[in-house]
Structure formats: structure tokens, C-alpha cells
mmCIF file of C-alpha atoms and ligand atoms in Angstrom:
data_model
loop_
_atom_site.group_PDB
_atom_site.id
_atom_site.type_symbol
_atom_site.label_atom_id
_atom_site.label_comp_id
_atom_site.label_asym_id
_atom_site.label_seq_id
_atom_site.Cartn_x
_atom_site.Cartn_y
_atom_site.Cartn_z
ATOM 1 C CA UNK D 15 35.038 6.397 -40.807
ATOM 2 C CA UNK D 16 35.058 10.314 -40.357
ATOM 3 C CA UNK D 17 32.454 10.600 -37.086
ATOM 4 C CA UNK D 18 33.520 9.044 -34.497
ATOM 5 C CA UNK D 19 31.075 10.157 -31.558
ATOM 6 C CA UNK D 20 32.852 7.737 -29.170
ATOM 7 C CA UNK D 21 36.236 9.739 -29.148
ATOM 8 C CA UNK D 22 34.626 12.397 -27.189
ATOM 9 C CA UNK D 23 33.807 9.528 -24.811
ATOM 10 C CA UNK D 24 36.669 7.856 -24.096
ATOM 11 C CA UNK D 25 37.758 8.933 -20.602
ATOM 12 C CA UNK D 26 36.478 11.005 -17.764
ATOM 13 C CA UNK D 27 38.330 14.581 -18.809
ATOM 14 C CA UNK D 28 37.036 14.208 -22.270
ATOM 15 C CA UNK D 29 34.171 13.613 -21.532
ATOM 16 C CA UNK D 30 33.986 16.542 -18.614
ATOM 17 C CA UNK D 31 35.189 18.625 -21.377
ATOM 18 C CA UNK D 32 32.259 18.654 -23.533
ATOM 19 C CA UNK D 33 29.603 18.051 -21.135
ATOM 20 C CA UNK D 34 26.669 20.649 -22.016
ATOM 21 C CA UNK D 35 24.627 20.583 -18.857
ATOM 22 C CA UNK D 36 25.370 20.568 -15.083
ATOM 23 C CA UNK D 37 23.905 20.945 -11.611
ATOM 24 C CA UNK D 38 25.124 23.166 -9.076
ATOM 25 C CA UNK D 39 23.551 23.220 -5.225
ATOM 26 C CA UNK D 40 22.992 27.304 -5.914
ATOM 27 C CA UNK D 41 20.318 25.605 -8.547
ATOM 28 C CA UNK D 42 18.133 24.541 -6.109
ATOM 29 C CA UNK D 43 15.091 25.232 -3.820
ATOM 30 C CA UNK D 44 14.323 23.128 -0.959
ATOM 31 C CA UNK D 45 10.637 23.112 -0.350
ATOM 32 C CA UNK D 46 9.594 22.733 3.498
ATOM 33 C CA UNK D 47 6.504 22.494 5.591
ATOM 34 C CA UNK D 48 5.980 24.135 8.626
ATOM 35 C CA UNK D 49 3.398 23.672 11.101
ATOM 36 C CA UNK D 50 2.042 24.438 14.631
ATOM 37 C CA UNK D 51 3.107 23.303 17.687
ATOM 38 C CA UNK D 52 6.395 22.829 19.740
ATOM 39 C CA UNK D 53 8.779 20.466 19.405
ATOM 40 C CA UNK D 54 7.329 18.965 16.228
ATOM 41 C CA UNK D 55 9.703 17.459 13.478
ATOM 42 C CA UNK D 56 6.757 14.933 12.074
ATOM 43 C CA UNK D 57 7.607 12.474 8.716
ATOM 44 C CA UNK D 58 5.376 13.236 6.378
ATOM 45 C CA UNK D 59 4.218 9.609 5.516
ATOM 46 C CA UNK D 60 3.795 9.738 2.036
ATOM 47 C CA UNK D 61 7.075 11.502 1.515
ATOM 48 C CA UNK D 62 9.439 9.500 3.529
ATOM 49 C CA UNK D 63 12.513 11.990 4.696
ATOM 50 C CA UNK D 64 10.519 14.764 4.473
ATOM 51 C CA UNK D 65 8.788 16.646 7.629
ATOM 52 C CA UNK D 66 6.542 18.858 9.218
ATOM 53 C CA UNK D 67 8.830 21.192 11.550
ATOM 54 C CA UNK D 68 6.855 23.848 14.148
ATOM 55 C CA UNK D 69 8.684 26.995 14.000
ATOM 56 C CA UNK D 70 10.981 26.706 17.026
ATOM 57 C CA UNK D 71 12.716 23.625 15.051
ATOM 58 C CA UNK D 72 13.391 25.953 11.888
ATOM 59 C CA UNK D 73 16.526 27.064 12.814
ATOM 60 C CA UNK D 74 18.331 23.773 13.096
ATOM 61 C CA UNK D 75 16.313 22.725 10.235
ATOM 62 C CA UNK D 76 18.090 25.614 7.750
ATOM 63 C CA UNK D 77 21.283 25.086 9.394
ATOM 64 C CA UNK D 78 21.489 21.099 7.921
ATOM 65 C CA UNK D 79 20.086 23.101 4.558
ATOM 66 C CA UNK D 80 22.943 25.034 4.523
ATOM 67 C CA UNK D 81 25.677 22.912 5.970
ATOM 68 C CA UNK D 82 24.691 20.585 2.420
ATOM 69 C CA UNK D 83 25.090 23.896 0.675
ATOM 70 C CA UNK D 84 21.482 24.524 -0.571
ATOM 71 C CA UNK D 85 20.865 28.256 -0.291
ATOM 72 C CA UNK D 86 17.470 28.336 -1.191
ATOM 73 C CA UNK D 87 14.185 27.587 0.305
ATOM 74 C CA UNK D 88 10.519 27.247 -0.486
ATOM 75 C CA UNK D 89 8.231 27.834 2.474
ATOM 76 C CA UNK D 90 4.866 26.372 2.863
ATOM 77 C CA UNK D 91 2.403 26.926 5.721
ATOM 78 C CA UNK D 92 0.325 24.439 7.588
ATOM 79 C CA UNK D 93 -2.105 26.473 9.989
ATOM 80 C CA UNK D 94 -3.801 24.827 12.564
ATOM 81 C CA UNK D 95 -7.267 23.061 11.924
ATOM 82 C CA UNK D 96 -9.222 25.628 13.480
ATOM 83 C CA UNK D 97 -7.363 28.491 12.092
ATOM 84 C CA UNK D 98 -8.912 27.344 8.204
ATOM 85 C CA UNK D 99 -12.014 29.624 6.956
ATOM 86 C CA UNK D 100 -14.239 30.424 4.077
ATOM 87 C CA UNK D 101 -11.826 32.559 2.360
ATOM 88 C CA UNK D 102 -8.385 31.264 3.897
ATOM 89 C CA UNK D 103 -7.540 34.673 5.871
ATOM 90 C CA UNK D 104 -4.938 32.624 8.050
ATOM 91 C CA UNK D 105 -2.656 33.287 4.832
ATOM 92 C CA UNK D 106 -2.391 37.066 4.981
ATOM 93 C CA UNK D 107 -2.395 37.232 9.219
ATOM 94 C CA UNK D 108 0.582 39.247 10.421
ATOM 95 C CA UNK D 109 1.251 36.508 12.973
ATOM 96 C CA UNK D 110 0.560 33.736 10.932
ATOM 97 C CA UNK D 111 2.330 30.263 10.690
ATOM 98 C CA UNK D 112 4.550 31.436 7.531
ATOM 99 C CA UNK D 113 4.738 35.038 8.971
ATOM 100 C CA UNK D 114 6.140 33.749 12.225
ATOM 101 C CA UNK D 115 8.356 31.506 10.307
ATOM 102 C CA UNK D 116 10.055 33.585 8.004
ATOM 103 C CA UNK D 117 10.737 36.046 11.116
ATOM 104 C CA UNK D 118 12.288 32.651 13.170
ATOM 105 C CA UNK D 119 14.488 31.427 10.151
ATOM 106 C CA UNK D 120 15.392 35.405 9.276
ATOM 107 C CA UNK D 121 16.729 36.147 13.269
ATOM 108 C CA UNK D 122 19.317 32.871 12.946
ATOM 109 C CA UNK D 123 19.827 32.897 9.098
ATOM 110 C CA UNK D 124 20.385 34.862 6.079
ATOM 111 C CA UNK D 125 18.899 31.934 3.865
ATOM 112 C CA UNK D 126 17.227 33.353 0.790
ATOM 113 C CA UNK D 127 12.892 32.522 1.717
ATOM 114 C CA UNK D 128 10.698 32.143 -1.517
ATOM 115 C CA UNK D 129 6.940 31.623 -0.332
ATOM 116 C CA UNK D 130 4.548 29.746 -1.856
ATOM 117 C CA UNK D 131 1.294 31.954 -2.135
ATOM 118 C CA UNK D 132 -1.660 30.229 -2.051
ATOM 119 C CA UNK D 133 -4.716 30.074 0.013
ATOM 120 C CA UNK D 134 -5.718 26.020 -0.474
ATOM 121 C CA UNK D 135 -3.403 25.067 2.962
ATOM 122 C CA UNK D 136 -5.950 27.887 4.620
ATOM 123 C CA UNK D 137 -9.576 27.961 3.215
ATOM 124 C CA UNK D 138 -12.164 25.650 4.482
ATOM 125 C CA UNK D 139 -13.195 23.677 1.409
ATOM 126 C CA UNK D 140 -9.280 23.411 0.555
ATOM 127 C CA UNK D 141 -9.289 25.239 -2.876
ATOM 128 C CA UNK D 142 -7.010 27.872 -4.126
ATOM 129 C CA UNK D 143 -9.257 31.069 -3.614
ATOM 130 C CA UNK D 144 -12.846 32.156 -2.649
ATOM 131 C CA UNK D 145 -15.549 30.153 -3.511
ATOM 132 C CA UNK D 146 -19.704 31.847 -5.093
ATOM 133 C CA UNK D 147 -21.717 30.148 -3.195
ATOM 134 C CA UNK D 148 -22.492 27.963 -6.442
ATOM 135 C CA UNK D 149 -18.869 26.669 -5.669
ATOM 136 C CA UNK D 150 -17.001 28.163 -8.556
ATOM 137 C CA UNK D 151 -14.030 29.563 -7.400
ATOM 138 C CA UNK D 152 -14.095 33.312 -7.792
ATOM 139 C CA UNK D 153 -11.209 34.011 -9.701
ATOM 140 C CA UNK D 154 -11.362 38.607 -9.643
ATOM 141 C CA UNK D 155 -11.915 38.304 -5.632
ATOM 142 C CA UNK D 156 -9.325 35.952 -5.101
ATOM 143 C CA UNK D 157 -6.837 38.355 -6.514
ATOM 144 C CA UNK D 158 -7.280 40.642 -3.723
ATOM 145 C CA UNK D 159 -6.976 38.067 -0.621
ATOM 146 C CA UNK D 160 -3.691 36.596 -2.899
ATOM 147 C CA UNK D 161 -2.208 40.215 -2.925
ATOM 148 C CA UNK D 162 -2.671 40.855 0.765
ATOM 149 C CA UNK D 163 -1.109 36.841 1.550
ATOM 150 C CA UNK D 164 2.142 37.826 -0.389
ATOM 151 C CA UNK D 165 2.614 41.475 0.893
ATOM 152 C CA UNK D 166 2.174 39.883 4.251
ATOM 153 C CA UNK D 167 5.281 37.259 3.683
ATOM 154 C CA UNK D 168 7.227 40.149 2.254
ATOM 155 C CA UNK D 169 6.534 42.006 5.286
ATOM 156 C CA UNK D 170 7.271 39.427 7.473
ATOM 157 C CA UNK D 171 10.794 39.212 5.688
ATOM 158 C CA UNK D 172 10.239 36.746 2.650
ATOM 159 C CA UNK D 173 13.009 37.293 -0.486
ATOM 160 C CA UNK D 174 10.810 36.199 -3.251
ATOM 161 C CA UNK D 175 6.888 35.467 -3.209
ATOM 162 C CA UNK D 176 5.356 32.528 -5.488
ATOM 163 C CA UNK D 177 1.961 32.624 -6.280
ATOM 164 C CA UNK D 178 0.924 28.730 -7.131
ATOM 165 C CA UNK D 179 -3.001 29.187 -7.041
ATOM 166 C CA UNK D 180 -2.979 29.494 -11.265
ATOM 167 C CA UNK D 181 -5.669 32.572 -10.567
ATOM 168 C CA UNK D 182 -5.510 35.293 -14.055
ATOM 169 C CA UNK D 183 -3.942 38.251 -13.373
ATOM 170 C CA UNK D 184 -2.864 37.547 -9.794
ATOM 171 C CA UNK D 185 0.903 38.616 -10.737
ATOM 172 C CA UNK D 186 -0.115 41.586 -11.950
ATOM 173 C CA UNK D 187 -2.444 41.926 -8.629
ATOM 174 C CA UNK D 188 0.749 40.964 -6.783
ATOM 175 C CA UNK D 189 3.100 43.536 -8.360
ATOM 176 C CA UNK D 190 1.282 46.007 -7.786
ATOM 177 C CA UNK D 191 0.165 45.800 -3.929
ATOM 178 C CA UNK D 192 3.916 45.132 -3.499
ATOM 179 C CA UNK D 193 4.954 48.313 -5.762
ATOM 180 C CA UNK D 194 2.421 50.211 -3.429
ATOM 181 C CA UNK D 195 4.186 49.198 -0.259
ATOM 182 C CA UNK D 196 7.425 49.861 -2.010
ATOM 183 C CA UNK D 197 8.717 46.801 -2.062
ATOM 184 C CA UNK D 198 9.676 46.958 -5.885
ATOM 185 C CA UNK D 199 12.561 44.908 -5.697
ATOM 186 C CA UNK D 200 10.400 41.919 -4.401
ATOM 187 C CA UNK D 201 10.808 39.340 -7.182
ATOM 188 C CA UNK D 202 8.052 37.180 -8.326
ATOM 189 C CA UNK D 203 8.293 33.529 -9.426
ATOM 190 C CA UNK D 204 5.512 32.589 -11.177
ATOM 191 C CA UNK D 205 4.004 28.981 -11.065
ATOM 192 C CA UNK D 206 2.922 30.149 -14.319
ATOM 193 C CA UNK D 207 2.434 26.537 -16.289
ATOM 194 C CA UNK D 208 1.005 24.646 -13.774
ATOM 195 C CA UNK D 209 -1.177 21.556 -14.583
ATOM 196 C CA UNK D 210 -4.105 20.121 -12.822
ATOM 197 C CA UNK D 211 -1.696 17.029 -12.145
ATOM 198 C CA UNK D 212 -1.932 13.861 -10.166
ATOM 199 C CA UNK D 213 1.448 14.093 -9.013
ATOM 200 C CA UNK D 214 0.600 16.626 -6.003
ATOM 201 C CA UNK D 215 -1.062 13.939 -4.055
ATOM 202 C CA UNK D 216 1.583 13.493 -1.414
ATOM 203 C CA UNK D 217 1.861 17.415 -0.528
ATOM 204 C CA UNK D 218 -1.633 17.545 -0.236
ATOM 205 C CA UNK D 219 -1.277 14.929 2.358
ATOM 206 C CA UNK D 220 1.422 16.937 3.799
ATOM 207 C CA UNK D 221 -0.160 20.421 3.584
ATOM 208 C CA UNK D 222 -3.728 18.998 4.502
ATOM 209 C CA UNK D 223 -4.561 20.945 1.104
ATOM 210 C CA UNK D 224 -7.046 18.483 -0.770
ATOM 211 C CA UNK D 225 -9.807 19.850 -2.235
ATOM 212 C CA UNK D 226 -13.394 18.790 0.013
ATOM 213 C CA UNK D 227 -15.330 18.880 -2.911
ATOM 214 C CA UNK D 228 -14.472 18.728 -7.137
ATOM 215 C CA UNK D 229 -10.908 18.977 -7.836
ATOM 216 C CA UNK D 230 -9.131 21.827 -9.165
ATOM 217 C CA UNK D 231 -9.389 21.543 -12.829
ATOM 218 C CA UNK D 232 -11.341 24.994 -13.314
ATOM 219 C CA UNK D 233 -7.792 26.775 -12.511
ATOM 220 C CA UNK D 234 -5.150 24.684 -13.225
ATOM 221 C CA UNK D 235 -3.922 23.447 -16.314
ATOM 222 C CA UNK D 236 -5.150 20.517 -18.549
ATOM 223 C CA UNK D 237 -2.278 18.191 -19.457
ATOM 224 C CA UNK D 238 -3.375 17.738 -22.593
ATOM 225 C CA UNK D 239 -2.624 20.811 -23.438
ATOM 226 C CA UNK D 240 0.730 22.381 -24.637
ATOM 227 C CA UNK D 241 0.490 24.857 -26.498
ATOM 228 C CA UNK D 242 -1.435 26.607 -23.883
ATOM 229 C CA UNK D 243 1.782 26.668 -21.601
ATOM 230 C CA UNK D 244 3.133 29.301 -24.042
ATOM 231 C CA UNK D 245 0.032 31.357 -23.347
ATOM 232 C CA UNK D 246 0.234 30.987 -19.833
ATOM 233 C CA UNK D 247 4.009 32.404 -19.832
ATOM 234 C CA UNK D 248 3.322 34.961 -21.930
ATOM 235 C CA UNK D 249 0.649 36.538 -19.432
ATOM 236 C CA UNK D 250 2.899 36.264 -17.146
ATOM 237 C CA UNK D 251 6.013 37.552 -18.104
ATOM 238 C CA UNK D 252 3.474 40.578 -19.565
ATOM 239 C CA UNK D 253 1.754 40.944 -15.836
ATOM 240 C CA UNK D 254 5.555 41.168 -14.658
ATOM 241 C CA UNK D 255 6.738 37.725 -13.766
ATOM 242 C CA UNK D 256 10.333 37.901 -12.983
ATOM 243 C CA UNK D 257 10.260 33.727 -12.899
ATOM 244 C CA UNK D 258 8.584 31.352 -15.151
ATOM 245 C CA UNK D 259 7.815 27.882 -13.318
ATOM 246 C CA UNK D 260 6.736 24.708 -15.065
ATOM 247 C CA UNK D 261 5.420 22.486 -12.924
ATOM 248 C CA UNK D 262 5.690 19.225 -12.321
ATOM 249 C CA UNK D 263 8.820 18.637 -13.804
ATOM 250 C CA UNK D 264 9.842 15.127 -15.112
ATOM 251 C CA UNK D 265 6.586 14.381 -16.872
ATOM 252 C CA UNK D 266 6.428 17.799 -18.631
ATOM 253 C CA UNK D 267 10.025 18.170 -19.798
ATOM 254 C CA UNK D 268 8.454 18.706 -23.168
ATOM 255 C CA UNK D 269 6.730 22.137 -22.136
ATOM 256 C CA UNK D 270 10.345 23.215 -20.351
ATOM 257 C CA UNK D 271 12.103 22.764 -23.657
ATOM 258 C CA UNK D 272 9.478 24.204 -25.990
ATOM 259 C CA UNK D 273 9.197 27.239 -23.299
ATOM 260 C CA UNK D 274 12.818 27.548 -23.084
ATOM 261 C CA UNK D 275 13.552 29.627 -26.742
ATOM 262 C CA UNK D 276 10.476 31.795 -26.166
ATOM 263 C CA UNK D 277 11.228 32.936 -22.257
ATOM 264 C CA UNK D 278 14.231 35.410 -21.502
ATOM 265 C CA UNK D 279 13.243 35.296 -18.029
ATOM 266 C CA UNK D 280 15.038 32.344 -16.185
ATOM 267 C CA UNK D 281 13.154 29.154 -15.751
ATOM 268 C CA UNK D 282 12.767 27.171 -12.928
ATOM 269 C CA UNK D 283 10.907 23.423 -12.703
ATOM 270 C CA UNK D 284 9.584 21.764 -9.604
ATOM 271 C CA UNK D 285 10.339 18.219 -9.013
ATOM 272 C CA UNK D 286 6.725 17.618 -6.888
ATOM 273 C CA UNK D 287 5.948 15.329 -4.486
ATOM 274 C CA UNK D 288 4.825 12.303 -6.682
ATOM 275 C CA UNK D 289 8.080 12.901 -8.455
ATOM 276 C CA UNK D 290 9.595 12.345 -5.187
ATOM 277 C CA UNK D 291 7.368 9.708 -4.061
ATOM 278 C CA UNK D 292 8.172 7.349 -6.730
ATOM 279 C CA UNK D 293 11.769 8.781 -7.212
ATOM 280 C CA UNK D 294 12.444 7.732 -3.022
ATOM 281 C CA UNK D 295 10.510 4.523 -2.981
ATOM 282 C CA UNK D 296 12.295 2.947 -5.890
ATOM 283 C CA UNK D 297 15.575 3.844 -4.679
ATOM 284 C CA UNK D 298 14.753 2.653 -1.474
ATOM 285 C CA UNK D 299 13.202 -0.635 -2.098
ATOM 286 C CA UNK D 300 16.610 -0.922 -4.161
ATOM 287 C CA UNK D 301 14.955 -1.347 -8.211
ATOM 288 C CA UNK D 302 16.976 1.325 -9.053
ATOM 289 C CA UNK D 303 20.174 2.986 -8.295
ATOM 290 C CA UNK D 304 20.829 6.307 -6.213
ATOM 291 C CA UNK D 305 22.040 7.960 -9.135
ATOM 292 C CA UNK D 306 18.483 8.281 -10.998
ATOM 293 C CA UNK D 307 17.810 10.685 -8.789
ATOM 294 C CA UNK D 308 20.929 13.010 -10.231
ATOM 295 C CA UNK D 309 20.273 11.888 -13.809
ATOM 296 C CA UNK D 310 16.750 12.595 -13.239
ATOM 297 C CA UNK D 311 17.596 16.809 -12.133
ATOM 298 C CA UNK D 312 20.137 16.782 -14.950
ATOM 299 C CA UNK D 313 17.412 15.447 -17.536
ATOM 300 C CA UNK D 314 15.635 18.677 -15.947
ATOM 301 C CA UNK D 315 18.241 21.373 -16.901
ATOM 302 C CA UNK D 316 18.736 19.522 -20.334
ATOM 303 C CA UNK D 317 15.154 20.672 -20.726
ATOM 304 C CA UNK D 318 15.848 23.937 -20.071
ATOM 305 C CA UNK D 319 15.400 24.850 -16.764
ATOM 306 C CA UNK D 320 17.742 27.346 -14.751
ATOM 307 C CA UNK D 321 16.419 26.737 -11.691
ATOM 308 C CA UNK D 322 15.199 23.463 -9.962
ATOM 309 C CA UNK D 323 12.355 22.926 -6.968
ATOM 310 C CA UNK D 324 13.006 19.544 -5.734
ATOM 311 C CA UNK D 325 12.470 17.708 -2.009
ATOM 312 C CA UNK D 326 15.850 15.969 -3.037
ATOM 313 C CA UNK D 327 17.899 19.438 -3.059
ATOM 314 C CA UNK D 328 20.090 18.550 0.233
ATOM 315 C CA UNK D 329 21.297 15.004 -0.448
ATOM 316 C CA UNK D 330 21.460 16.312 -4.690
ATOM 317 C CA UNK D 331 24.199 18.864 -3.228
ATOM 318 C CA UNK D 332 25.636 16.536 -0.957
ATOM 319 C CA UNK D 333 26.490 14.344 -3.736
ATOM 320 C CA UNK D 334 27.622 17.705 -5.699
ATOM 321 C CA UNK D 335 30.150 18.199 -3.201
ATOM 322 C CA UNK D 336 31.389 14.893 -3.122
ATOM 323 C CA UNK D 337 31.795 14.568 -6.337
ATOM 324 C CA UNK D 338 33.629 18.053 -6.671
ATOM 325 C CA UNK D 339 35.953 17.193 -4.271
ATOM 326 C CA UNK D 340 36.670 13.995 -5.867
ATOM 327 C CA UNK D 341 37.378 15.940 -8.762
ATOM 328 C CA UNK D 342 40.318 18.056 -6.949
ATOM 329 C CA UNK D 343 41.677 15.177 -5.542
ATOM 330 C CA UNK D 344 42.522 13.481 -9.046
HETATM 331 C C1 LIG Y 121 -0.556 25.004 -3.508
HETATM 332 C C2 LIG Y 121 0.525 24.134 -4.017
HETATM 333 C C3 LIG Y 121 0.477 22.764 -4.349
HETATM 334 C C4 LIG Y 121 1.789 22.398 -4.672
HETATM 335 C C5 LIG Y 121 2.577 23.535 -4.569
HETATM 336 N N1 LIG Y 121 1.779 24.588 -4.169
HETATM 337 C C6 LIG Y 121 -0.640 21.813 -4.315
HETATM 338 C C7 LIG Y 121 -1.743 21.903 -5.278
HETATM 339 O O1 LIG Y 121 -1.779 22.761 -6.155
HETATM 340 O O2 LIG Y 121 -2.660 21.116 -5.110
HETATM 341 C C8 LIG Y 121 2.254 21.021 -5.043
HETATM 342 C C9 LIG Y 121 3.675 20.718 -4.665
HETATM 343 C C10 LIG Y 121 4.029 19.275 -4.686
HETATM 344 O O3 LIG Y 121 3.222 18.387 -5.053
HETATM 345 O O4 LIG Y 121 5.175 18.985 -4.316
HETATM 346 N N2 LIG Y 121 -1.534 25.310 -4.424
#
């Protein structure tokens, strides 16, 4: 026999040897909600070990982020009931919840803050922009109010803005308002292949962010659909997209890959909250082992993805760095 796959299997430093993908903690965002009030660390309950923290428990929040390692985080806003209007104008407030938030986290930590800009955790009806009054939401107005949301978090101190609300043309909307303010070193990660997907249910739970009426299939993606992803990236990277996001991840690891030659920008893929959901409550009720959940982030970067958005990013480098330092020990 002259292939013998198996001898580049046969112990733990040949095999380390040709390993082609890995996982590092500097790979990851951890997304996190913040909300109003004092005190508040609140379980989200469709996302068990996941929370709701009020600004004044950010701090001690990042510091367990970066005591695992993680040096990256998502921020998402959850404004108070009241504070929700017509066209979501709690996003782009100076003293908003993610405004006041960034400023909290930025006085006790140098953490690097990517925002998620959107206006569906603001507006009344709980869609992604500014609705005619025959309900359609009015993609060439929204691009203003999205503009104004993500100079405000840059203002307020945010790294990197992320526009998820899958408007056209609202990175090029975004560049340039931030260009204007001078802020042209301001990256942008694009959620630029995202689908109209079932798998968001839990963080619309969490972000109070369903839709009152209709869904959001007029903006987002169909997932029939992929060819159109390399449309959607395109635009992008042409409206000056410094980040191309697929999103979810583990369901659409076919669009990642056949993204991957086309894109020279890095990738990045977020693990949503249905990922999660199922991900956590199979490992919990004990169907499956612990060690999906690596496999699972790996089977991610095999894909193609540079850059991971996953609820699981703590205990994932946790289990780096025990693994690392079993590695020295040997
Ligand atoms: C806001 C936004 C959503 C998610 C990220 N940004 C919800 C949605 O589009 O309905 C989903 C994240 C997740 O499910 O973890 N538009």
C-alpha cells in the first residue's frame, strides 16, 4: 500500500503537526446585552448563561471576559420600554444605553467594543429601520437614522461599528458620516450575508427585538439563496466594508466556504443564539459531549472564517488555555 492516511494519525505530535485549522481566544467576539437599571445581572431565559447586565455591572462583567482571555466584544443595547419610538431615535441619543455603556466599559477597560448597529432593539414596531405608513420598511431613510446610530457609538468611544439591519447602501452611508467626522480609521464589519433565519429567536427574546407585525423577510436574506451571498459581499466590500460577516454560522458553512476564495477582506461568522440554544441545552441535558461545542467553532474556521461571533467565546478560551498549558507541560 503506498497511502497510508493513518500515519499522519498515529499520535498526538503528528497529528498537531499537520493540523490545518485552529482556534485562538484573539478569534473571538463575545456578544453582550446591556440594559437599564441598577444592579441588574438578569439570565436571559432562553439562553441559559447568558445575561442582561445594567451598565454599572459592565465593568466586572469585561473583567471575567478578559481574565478567560477574550479580547473582543459585541455590544447590544436594550433601552427601556418607554424609551422605543416610531423611528428608534433611542439608538443615536448621546446618552443612550450603548452610549453610556461603551463610556462605563472604556473608563475601567481597554477592551476592543464592536457595536451592533441596528435600530429593531429601539423602534416601536421592532423592525430594522423606518416604516411608510403602508408598513414597508423605508430602506433610503433608514440610511440616515443608521449613520447617525453608528457615529454616535463611535463618539461615545466604540472601536468598530456593525451595521446588522441588511439596509442597501447603509455601509457606504456609514463610511461616509464617519469620514465626515473624521473618524476614518473607524472600521466597519459588515453583517453583509445575513439571512432572514429562524435561529435569532432567542436574542430577540433577549433584546425584546421581535418584529410586532410581518417578519423581516423584505431585508434580510432568503436561505434559499446562495449565490446571492456573493452579491451581497461584493456591495459591500465596494461600499467599503472592512469585514465581511456571514451570519448564522453552523447552518450556512456552505456560503463561508464559497465566500472565502472571492473575499480578501477577513471573514468573520456569528454563532447566533439558536446556535447556542441548541448547542447549551444538549450539552447540558448531557446527549452530547462538551467538546461539540469546540468541534463545532473549529468546523467554523474550516469554512473559512477568520473571525468568530459566538455566546460561547469565554468558556471556548478557557478550554484554549487549558489545553495550551497542557501542551507545555508534556
Ligand atoms: C439586530 C440583530 C439581530 C441579531 C444580531 N443583530 C436580530 C435580528 O436580526 O432579528 C441576531 C443575533 C443572534 O441571534 O444571536 N438586527
Amino acid at each position: 500500500m503506498i497511502n497510508r492516511p493513518r500515519r499522519l494519525r498515529l499520535n498526538k505530535k503528528i497529528r498537531s503537526l499537520v493540523r490545518e485549522t485552529s482556534l485562538h481566544p484573539q478569534d473571538l467576539i463575545y456578544p453582550m446585552f446591556v440594559t437599564e437599571g441598577r444592579g441588574v445581572k438578569q439570565e436571559i431565559a432562553a439562553m441559559p448563561g447568558q445575561y442582561r447586565w445594567s451598565v454599572d455591572m459592565l465593568p466586572a462583567a469585561i473583567r471575567e471576559v478578559e481574565e478567560a482571555g477574550v479580547e473582543h466584544i459585541m455590544l447590544f443595547g436594550i433601552p427601556a420600554p418607554e424609551d422605543h419610538d416610531e423611528c428608534g431615535s433611542a439608538a443615536w441619543a448621546s446618552d443612550g444605553i450603548v452610549q453610556r455603556a461603551i463610556a462605563e466599559i472604556k473608563s475601567h477597560s481597554d477592551i476592543f467594543i464592536t457595536t451592533d448597529v441596528c435600530l429593531c432593539e429601539y423602534t416601536s414596531h421592532g423592525h430594522c429601520g423606518q416604516l411608510d405608513a403602508d408598513g414597508y420598511v423605508n430602506n433610503d431613510k433608514t440610511l440616515e437614522l443608521l449613520a447617525k446610530t453608528a457615529l454616535s457609538h463611535v463618539e461615545a468611544g466604540a472601536d468598530m461599528v456593525a451595521p446588522s439591519d441588511m439596509m442597501d447602501g447603509r455601509v457606504a452611508a456609514i463610511r461616509a458620516r464617519l469620514d465626515e467626522a473624521g473618524h476614518v480609521n473607524t472600521p466597519i464589519m459588515s453583517y453583509a450575508v445575513k439571512y432572514a433565519s429562524n435561529f435569532y429567536g432567542p436574542f430577540r427574546e433577549a433584546a425584546n427585538s421581535a418584529p410586532q407585525h410581518g417578519d423581516r423577510k423584505s431585508y434580510q436574506m432568503d436561505y434559499h439563496n446562495g449565490r446571492e451571498a456573493e452579491l451581497e459581499a461584493a456591495l459591500d466590500v465596494a461600499e467599503g466594508a472592512d469585514i465581511i460577516m456571514v451570519k448564522p454560522a453552523l447552518p450556512y458553512l456552505d456560503v463561508v466556504a464559497r465566500l472565502r476564495p472571492q473575499i480578501k477582506q477577513p471573514m468573520a461568522a456569528y454563532c447566533v443564539s439558536g446556535e447556542y440554544a441548541m448547542l447549551q441545552l444538549a450539552v447540558s441535558q448531557g446527549l452530547v459531549q462538551p467538546d461539540i461545542i469546540y468541534e463545532s467553532h473549529i468546523a467554523i474556521k474550516r469554512a473559512g472564517a477568520d473571525i468568530i461571533l459566538t455566546y460561547f467565546a469565554k468558556e471556548l478560551a478557557w478550554t484554549l488555555r487549558a489545553a495550551q498549558q497542557q501542551e507545555v507541560k508534556q
